Short mmCIF file of C-alpha atoms in Angstrom, two decimals:
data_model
loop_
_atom_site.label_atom_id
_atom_site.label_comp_id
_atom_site.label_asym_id
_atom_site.label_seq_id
_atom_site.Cartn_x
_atom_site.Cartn_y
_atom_site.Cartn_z
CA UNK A 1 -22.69 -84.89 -11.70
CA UNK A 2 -24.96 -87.92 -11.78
CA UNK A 3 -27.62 -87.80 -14.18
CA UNK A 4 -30.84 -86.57 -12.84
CA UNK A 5 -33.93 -89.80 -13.39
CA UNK A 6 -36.30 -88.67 -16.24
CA UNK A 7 -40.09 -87.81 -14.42
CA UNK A 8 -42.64 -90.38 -14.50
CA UNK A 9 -45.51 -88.79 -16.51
CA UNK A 10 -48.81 -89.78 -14.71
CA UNK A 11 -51.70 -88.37 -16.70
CA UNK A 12 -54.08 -86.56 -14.48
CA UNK A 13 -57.40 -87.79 -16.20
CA UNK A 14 -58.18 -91.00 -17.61
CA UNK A 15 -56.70 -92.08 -21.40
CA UNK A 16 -59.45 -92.26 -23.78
CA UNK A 17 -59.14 -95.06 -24.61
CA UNK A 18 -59.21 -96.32 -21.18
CA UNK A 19 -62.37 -95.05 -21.05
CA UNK A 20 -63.31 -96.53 -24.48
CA UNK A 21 -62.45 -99.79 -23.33
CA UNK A 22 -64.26 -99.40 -20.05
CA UNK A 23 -67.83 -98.07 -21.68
CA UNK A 24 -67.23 -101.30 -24.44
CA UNK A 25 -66.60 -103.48 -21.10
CA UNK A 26 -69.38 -102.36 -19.46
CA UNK A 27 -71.61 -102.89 -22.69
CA UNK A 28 -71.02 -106.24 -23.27
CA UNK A 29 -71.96 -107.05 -19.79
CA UNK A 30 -74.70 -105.29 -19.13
CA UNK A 31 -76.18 -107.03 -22.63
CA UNK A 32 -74.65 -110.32 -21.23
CA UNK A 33 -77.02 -109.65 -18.32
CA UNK A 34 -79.97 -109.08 -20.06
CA UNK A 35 -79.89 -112.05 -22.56
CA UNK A 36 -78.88 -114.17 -19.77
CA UNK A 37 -79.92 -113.43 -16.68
CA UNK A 38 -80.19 -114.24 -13.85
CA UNK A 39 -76.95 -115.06 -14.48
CA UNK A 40 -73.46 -115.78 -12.25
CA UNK A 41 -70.60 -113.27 -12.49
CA UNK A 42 -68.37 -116.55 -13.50
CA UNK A 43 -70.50 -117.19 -16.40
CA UNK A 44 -70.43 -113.58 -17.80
CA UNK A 45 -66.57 -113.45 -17.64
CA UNK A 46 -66.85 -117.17 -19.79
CA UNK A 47 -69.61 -115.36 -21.88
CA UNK A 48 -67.61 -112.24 -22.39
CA UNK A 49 -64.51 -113.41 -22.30
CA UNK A 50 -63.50 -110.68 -19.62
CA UNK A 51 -61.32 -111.39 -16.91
CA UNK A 52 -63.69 -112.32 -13.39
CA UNK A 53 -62.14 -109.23 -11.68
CA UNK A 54 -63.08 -106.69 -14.51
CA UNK A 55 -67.15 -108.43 -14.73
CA UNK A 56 -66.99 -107.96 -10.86
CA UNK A 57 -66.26 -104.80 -10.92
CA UNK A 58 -68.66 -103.72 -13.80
CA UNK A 59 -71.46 -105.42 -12.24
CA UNK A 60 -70.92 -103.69 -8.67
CA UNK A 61 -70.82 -100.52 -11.11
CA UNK A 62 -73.69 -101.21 -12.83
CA UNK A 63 -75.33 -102.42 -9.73
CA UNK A 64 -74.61 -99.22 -8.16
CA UNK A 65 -76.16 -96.96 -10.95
CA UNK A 66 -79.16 -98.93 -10.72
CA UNK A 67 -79.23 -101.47 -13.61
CA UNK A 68 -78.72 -104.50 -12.96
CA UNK A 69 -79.56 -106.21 -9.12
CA UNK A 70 -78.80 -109.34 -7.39
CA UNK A 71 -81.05 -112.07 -7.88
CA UNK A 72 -83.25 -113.12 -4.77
CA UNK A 73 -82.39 -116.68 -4.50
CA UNK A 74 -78.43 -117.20 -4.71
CA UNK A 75 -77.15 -121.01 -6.25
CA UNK A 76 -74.50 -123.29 -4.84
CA UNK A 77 -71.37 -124.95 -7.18
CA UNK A 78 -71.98 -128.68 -6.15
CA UNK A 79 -73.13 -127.60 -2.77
CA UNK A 80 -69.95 -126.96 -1.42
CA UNK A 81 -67.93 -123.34 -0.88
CA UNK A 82 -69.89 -120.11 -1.43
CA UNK A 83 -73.28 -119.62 -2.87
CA UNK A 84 -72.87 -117.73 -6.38
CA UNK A 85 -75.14 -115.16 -6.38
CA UNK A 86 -76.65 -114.49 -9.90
CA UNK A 87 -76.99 -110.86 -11.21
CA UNK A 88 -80.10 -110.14 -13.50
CA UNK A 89 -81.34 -106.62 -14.96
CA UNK A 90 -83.12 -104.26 -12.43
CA UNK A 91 -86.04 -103.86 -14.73
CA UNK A 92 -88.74 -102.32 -11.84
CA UNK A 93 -86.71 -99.32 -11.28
CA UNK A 94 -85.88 -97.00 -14.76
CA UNK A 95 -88.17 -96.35 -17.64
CA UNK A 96 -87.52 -94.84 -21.04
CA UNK A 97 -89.89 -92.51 -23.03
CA UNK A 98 -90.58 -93.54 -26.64
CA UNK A 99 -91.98 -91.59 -29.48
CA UNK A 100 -92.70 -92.54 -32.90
CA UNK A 101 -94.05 -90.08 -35.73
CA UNK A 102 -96.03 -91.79 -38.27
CA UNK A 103 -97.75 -90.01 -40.72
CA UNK A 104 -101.58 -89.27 -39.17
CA UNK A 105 -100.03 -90.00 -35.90
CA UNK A 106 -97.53 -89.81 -33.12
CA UNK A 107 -97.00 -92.87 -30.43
CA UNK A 108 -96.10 -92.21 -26.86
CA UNK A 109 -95.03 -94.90 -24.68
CA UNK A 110 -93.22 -96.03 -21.75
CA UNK A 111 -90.62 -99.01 -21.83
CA UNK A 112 -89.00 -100.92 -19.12
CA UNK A 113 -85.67 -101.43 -19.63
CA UNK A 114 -86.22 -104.68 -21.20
CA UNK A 115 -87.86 -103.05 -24.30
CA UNK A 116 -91.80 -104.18 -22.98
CA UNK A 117 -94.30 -101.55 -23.54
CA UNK A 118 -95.71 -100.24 -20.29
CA UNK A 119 -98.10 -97.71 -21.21
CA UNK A 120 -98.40 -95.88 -24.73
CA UNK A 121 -100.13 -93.35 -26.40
CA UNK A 122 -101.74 -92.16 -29.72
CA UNK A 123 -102.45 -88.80 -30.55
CA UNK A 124 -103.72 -88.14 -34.01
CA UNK A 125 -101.95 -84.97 -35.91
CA UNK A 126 -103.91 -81.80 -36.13
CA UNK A 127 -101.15 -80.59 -38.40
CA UNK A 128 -97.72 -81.68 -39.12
CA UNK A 129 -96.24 -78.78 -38.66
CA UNK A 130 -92.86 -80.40 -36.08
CA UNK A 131 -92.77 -77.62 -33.46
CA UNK A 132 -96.49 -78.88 -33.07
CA UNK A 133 -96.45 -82.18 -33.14
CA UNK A 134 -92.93 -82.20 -31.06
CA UNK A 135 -94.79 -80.20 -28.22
CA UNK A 136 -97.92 -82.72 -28.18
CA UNK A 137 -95.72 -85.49 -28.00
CA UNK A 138 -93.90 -83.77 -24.76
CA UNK A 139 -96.95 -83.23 -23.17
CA UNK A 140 -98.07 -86.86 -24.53
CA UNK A 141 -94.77 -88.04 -22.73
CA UNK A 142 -95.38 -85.93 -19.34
CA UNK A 143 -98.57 -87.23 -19.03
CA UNK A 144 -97.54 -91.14 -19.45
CA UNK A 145 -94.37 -90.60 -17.42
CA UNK A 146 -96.90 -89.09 -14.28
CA UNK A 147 -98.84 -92.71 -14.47
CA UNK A 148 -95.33 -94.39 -12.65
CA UNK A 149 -94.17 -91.76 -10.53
CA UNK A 150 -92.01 -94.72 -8.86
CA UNK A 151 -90.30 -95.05 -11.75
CA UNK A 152 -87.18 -92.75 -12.74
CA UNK A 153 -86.97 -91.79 -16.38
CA UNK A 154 -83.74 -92.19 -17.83
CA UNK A 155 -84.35 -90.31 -21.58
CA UNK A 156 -86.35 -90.48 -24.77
CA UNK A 157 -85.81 -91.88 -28.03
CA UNK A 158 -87.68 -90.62 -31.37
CA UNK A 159 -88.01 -92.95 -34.51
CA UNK A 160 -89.19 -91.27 -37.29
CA UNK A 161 -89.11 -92.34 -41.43
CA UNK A 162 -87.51 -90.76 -43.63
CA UNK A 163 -84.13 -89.05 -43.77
CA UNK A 164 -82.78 -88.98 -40.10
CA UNK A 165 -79.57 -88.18 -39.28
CA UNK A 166 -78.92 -89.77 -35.86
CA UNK A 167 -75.84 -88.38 -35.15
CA UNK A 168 -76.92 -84.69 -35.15
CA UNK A 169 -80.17 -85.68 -33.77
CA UNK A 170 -81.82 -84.06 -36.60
CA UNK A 171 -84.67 -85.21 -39.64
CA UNK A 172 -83.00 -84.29 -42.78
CA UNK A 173 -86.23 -84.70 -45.12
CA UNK A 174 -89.21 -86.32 -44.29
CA UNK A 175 -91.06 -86.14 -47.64
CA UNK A 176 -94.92 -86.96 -46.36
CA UNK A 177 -94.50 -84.95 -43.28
CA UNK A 178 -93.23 -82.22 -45.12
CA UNK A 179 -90.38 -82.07 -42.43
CA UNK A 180 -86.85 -80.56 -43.76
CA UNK A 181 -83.62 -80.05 -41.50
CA UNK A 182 -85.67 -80.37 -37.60
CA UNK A 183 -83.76 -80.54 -35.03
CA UNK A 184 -86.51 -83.11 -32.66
CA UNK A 185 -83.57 -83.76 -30.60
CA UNK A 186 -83.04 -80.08 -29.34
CA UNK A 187 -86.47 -79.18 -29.39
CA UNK A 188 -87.71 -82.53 -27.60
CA UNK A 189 -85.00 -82.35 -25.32
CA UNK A 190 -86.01 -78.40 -24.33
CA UNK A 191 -89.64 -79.33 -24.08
CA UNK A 192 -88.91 -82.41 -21.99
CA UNK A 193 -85.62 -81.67 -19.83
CA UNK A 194 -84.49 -84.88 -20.59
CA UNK A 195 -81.76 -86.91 -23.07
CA UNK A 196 -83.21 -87.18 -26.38
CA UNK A 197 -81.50 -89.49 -29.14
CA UNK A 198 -83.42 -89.36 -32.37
CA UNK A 199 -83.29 -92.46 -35.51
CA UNK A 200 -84.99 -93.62 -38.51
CA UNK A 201 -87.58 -95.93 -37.48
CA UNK A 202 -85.96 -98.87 -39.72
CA UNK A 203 -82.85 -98.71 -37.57
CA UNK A 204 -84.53 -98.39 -34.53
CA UNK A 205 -86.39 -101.56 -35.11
CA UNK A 206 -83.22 -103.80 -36.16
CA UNK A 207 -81.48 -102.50 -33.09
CA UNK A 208 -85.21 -103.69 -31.04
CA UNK A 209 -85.14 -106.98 -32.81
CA UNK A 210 -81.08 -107.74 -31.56
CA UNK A 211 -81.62 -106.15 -27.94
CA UNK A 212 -85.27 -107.93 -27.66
CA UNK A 213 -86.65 -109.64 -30.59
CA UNK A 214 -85.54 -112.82 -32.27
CA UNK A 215 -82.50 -111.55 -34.30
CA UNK A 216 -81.20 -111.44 -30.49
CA UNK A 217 -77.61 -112.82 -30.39
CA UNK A 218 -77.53 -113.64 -33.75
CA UNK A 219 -75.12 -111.80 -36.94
CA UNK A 220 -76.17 -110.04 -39.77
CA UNK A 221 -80.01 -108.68 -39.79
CA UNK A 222 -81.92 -106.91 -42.22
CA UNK A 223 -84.74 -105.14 -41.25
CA UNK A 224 -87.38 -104.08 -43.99
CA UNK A 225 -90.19 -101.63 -42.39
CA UNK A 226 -93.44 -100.92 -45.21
CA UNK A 227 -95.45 -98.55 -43.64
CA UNK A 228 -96.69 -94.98 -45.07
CA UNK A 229 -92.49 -94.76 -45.22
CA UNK A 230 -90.80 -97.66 -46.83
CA UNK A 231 -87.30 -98.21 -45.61
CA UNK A 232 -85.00 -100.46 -44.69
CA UNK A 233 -82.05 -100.97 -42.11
CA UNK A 234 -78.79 -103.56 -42.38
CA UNK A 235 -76.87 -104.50 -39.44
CA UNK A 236 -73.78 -106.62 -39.07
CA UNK A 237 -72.85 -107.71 -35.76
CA UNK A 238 -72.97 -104.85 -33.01
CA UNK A 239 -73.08 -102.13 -35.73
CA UNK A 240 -76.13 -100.66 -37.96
CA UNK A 241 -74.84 -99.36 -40.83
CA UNK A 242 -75.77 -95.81 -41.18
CA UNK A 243 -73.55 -94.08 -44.42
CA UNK A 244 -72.90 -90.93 -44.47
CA UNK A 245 -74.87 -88.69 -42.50
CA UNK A 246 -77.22 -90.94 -41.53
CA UNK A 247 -78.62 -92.09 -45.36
CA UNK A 248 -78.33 -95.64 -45.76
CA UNK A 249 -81.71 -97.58 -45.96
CA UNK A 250 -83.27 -95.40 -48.03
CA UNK A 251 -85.44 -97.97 -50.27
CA UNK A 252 -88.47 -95.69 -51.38
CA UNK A 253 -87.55 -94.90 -55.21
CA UNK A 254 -86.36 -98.31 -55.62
CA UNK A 255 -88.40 -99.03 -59.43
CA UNK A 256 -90.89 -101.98 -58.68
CA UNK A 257 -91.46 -103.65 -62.06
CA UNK A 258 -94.80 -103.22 -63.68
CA UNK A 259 -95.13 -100.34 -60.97
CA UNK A 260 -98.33 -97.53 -62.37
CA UNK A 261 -98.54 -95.67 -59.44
CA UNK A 262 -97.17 -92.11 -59.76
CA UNK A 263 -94.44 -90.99 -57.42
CA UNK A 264 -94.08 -87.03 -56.13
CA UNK A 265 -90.54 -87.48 -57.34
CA UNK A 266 -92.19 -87.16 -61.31
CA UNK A 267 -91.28 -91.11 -62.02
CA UNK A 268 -93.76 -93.96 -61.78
CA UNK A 269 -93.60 -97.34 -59.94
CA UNK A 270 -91.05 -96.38 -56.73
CA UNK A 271 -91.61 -98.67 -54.36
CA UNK A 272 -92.60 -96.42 -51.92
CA UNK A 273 -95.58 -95.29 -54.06
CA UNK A 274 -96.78 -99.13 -54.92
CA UNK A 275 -96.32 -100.88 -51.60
CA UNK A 276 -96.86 -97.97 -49.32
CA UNK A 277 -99.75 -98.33 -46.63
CA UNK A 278 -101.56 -94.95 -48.38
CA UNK A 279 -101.87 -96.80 -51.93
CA UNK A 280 -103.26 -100.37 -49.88
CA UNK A 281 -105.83 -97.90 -48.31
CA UNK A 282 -106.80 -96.13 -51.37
CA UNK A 283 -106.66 -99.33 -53.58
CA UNK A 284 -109.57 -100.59 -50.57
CA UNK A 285 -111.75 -97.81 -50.60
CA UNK A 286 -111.69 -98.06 -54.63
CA UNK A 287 -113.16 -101.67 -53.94
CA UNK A 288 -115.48 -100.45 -51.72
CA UNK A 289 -113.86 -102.03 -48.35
CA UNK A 290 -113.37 -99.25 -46.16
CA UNK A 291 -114.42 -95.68 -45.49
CA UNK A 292 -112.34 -92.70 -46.43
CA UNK A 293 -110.78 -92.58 -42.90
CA UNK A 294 -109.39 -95.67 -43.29
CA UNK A 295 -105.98 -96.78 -41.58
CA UNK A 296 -104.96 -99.83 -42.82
CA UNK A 297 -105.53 -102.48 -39.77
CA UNK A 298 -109.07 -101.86 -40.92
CA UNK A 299 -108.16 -103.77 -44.57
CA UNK A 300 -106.79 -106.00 -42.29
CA UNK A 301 -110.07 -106.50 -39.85
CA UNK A 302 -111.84 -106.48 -43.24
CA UNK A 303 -109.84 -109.63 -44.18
CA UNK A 304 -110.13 -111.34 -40.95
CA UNK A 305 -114.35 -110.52 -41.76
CA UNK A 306 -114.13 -112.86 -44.79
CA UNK A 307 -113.57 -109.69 -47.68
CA UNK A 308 -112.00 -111.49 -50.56
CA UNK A 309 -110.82 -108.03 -51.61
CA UNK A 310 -109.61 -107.11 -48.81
CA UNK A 311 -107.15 -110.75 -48.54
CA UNK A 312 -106.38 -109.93 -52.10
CA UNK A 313 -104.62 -107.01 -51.75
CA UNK A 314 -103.10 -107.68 -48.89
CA UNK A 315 -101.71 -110.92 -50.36
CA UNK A 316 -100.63 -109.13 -53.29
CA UNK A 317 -98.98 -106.18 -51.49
CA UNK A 318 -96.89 -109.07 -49.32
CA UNK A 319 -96.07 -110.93 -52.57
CA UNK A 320 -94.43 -107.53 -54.36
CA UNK A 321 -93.15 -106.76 -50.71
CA UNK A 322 -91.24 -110.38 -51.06
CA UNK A 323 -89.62 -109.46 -54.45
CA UNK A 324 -88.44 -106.08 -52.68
CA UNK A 325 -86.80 -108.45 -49.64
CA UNK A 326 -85.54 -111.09 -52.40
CA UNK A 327 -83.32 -108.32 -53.71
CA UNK A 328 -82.37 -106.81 -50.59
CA UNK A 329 -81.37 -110.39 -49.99
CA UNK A 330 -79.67 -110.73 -52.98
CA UNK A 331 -76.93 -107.49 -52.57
CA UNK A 332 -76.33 -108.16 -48.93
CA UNK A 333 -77.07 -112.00 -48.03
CA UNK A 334 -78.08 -111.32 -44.06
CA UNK A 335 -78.47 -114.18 -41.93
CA UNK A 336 -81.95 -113.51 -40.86
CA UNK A 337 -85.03 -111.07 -42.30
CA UNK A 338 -87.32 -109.11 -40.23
CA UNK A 339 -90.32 -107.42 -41.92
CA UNK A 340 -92.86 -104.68 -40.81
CA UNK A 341 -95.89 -104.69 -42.56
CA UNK A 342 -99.43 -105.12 -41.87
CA UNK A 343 -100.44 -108.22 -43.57
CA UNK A 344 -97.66 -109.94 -42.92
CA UNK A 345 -97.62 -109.70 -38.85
CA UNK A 346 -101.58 -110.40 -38.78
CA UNK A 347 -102.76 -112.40 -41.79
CA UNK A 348 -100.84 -115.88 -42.18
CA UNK A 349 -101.50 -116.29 -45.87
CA UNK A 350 -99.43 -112.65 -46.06
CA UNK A 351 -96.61 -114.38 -44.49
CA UNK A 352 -96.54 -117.36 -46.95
CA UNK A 353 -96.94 -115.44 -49.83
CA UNK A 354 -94.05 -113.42 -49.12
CA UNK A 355 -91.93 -116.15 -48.60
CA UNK A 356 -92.92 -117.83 -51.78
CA UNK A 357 -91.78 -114.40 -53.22
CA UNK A 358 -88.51 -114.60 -51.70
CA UNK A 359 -87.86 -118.50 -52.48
CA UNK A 360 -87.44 -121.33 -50.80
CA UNK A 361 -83.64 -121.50 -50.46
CA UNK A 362 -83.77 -118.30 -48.14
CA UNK A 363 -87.86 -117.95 -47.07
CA UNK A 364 -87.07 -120.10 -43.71
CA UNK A 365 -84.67 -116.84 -42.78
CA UNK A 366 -87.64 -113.91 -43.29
CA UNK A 367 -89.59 -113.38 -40.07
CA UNK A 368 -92.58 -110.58 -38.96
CA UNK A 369 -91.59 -108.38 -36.57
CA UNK A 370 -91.08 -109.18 -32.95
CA UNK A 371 -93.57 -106.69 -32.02
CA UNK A 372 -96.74 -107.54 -33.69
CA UNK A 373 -98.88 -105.52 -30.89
CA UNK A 374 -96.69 -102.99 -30.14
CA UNK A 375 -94.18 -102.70 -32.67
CA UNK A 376 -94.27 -97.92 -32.95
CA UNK A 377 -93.91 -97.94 -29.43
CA UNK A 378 -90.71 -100.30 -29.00
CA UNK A 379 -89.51 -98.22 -32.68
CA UNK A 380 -89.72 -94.94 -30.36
CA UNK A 381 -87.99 -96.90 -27.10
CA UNK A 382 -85.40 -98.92 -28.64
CA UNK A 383 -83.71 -95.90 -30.34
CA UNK A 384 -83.20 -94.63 -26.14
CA UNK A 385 -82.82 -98.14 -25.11
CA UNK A 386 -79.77 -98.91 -27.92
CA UNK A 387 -78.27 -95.99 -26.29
CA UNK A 388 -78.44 -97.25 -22.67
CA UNK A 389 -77.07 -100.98 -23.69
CA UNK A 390 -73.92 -99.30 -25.92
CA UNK A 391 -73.18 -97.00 -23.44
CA UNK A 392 -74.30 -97.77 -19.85
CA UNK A 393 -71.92 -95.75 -18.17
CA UNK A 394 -72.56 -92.52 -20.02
CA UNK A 395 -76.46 -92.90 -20.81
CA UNK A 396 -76.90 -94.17 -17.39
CA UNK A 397 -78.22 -91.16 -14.60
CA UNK A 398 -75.12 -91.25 -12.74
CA UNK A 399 -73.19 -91.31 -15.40
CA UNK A 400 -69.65 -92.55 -14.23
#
C-alpha cells in the first residue's frame, strides 16, 4: 500500500512570534515616522532597514488605525515616474491623558501624540490618602479631556516617585506620600474607563527625553530627576532598565559626604534628605526668603529678584547635585545626562556649577531637561505615550 503523505500542519492563529516581530516592525516605524517625518515610505525601509513591502504595509496599517497620515503635498524623484508621497504622524486626531503625583500636588494634562502639552492641570492635595487623590485626578482628567471633544483619547499614563512597579501597574512604597502596595493602575483605570500604564517619574522622563527631547535617537541616557523624590533612571538603547520588580533608580539613601540633614530612615546625610526640594525650601525660609507656603520656583523667582541667598543655595544645591551625577557617571558612563531640578532648568549659573561639579572631561554631555515649562505633565504623558510608540498595534484603539 503506498504510504499515505504526512498532513501539513497550518496553525490556526498567528505564531507569537510572528506577532512579536510584527508589533517590533510596526514600532520602529511608527518612531521612524515621528523623528522623521514627513517622510517617504523608501526612506523608512533605508532607515529601518525593513524590506519596502513590509514599511508599506505597516504604514497603510498604521494609517488605518489613525496614526500616522499622508502628507498634503506629495514630492517627485528627479521629476520623473510617480510622486512619492511622504507619510508623517497624524498628531490632530488622538490625545493621551497624563498624570503626575508630586508631593503637595497632582498634574493633569493632555498630550498630542507628539509628547506637547495641550492643556494641564494642578490640583493641590487635600490629603494624600491615594483613593483620594486617584479620584480627583479622574475627575481632573474628565474635565481636561471635555475641553477637545474632537479629539479621541487613547489612555493615561501615571508617573509617580518612589517605588513603582510598572509592570503590575502598582506603587510599591512611596515614602512622603505615605503610599504602600496601590494599585493606581486598577483604580485609575475603574474611575476613568480607560488604559492606564503607571511608572516612576525618573523613567518616564528618560523615555520623554528619547521619544521627544534631545537624548532623541541617541544611545545610552541617564536621567537624574531632584525633586521632593530624588531618583534616577538608566537607559541603553530601546530599553530602560527597570531590575527586579520595578526597583532600579532608587538614589535617595545614597550618603552625600558632609551630609547633616537627618533622614526618616534613622541615618544622616541621604541624598534624598540634603538635595531634596523640601530641605532647599526650608533652608530659604530659615534665611528669611520665602513664606512658609513656599514651593520652590519661588527660591527660584527670589533669585531671578536679585536675593543673594536665594542664588546661593540654589548654586550650592546644583553643585552637590553635580557630585551625585559625577558618580552616577562614574558606575555607568552614559553617553548623554539629563537633569531635573529647579535651578538648573531656570538659573544659568545652576547649570555651570553643576557642570564644574561633574568635570570638564564629561560636563559638555549633562543637559536640563527638555521640558523646562512643562516637564510633570510630559512625566505623566510619556509613561502612555512610551506605550503607544513600543506597541502601536496593541496600545492603538483598534488594536490589530
Amino acid at each position: 500500500m503506498p504510504r499515505s503523505a504526512a498532513p501539513t500542519l497550518v496553525s490556526p492563529v498567528p505564531r507569537a512570534a510572528d506577532r512579536d516581530r510584527r508589533r517590533t516592525s510596526a514600532s520602529v516605524v511608527l518612531r521612524s515616522v515621528l523623528e522623521h517625518g514627513p517622510v517617504a515610505r523608501s526612506t523608512v525601509a533605508r532607515l529601518t532597514g525593513l524590506s519596502p513591502a513590509s514599511v508599506t504595509e505597516h504604514c497603510a496599517r498604521l494609517a488605518a488605525l489613525g496614526l500616522i497620515r499622508e502628507s498634503a503635498a506629495p514630492r517627485r524623484s528627479g521629476g520623473v515616474g510617480r510622486p512619492h508621497v511622504p507619510v508623517e504622524l497624524d498628531d490632530a486626531r488622538f490625545v493621551v491623558g497624563g498624570v503626575h503625583v508630586a508631593v503637595p500636588y497632582t498634574t493633569v494634562a493632555l498630550l498630542d501624540l507628539r509628547g506637547r502639552v495641550l492643556v494641564r492641570r494642578e490640583l493641590t492635595h487635600r490629603r494624600t490618602e491615594p483613593h483620594g487623590v486617584l479620584a480627583r485626578a479622574a475627575e481632573g482628567l474628565a474635565a481636561l479631556f471635555a475641553q477637545v471633544p474632537d479629539r479621541r483619547p487613547l489612555g493615561v499614563g501615571v508617573a509617580v516617585g518612589g517605588w513603582v512597579d510598572r509592570a503590575a501597574g502598582t506603587v510599591v512604597a512611596h515614602e512622603l506620600l505615605g503610599w504602600r502596595e496601590v494599585p493606581v493602575r486598577e483604580l485609575l483605570a475603574a474611575r476613568t474607563g480607560l488604559p492606564v500604564h503607571v511608572d516612576g517619574h525618573a523613567r518616564a522622563l528618560v523615555n520623554a527625553e528619547r521619544l521627544f527631547g534631545r537624548a532623541r535617537g541617541g544611545g545610552s541616557v541617564l536621567h537624574l530627576f531632584m525633586g521632593n523624590v530624588v531618583d534616577a533612571a538608566f537607559a541603553t538603547g530601546d530599553e530602560v532598565h527597570h531590575g527586579p520588580r520595578s526597583a532600579a533608580g532608587a538614589i535617595a539613601h545614597l550618603p552625600v559626604p558632609g551630609g547633616s540633614e537627618p533622614c526618616p530612615c534613622g541615618r544622616t546625610g541621604c541624598l534624598q534628605a540634603e538635595l531634596g526640594e523640601r530641605t532647599l525650601c526650608r533652608r530659604a525660609r530659615e534665611a528669611g526668603i520665602v513664606d512658609a507656603a513656599a514651593r520652590p520656583m519661588r527660591v527660584v523667582a527670589a533669585a531671578a529678584a536679585g536675593d543673594a541667598v536665594a542664588r546661593r543655595l540654589l548654586v550650592e544645591r546644583a553643585r552637590a547635585t553635580g557630585r551625585a551625577a559625577g558618580l552616577l557617571l562614574d558606575v555607568l558612563n552614559p553617553e548623554t545626562v539629563v537633569v531635573t531640578e529647579v535651578g538648573i532648568m531656570h538659573v544659568p549659573e545652576c547649570l555651570d556649577a553643576l557642570r564644574d561639579a561633574v568635570g570638564n572631561s564629561r560636563s559638555a554631555s549633562v543637559l536640563p531637561t527638555s521640558f523646562i515649562d512643562s516637564v510633570l505633565a510630559v512625566a505623566g504623558g510619556s509613561v502612555m505615550l512610551d506605550e503607544l510608540f513600543r506597541d502601536p498595534l496593541g496600545a492603538s484603539p483598534e488594536g490589530i
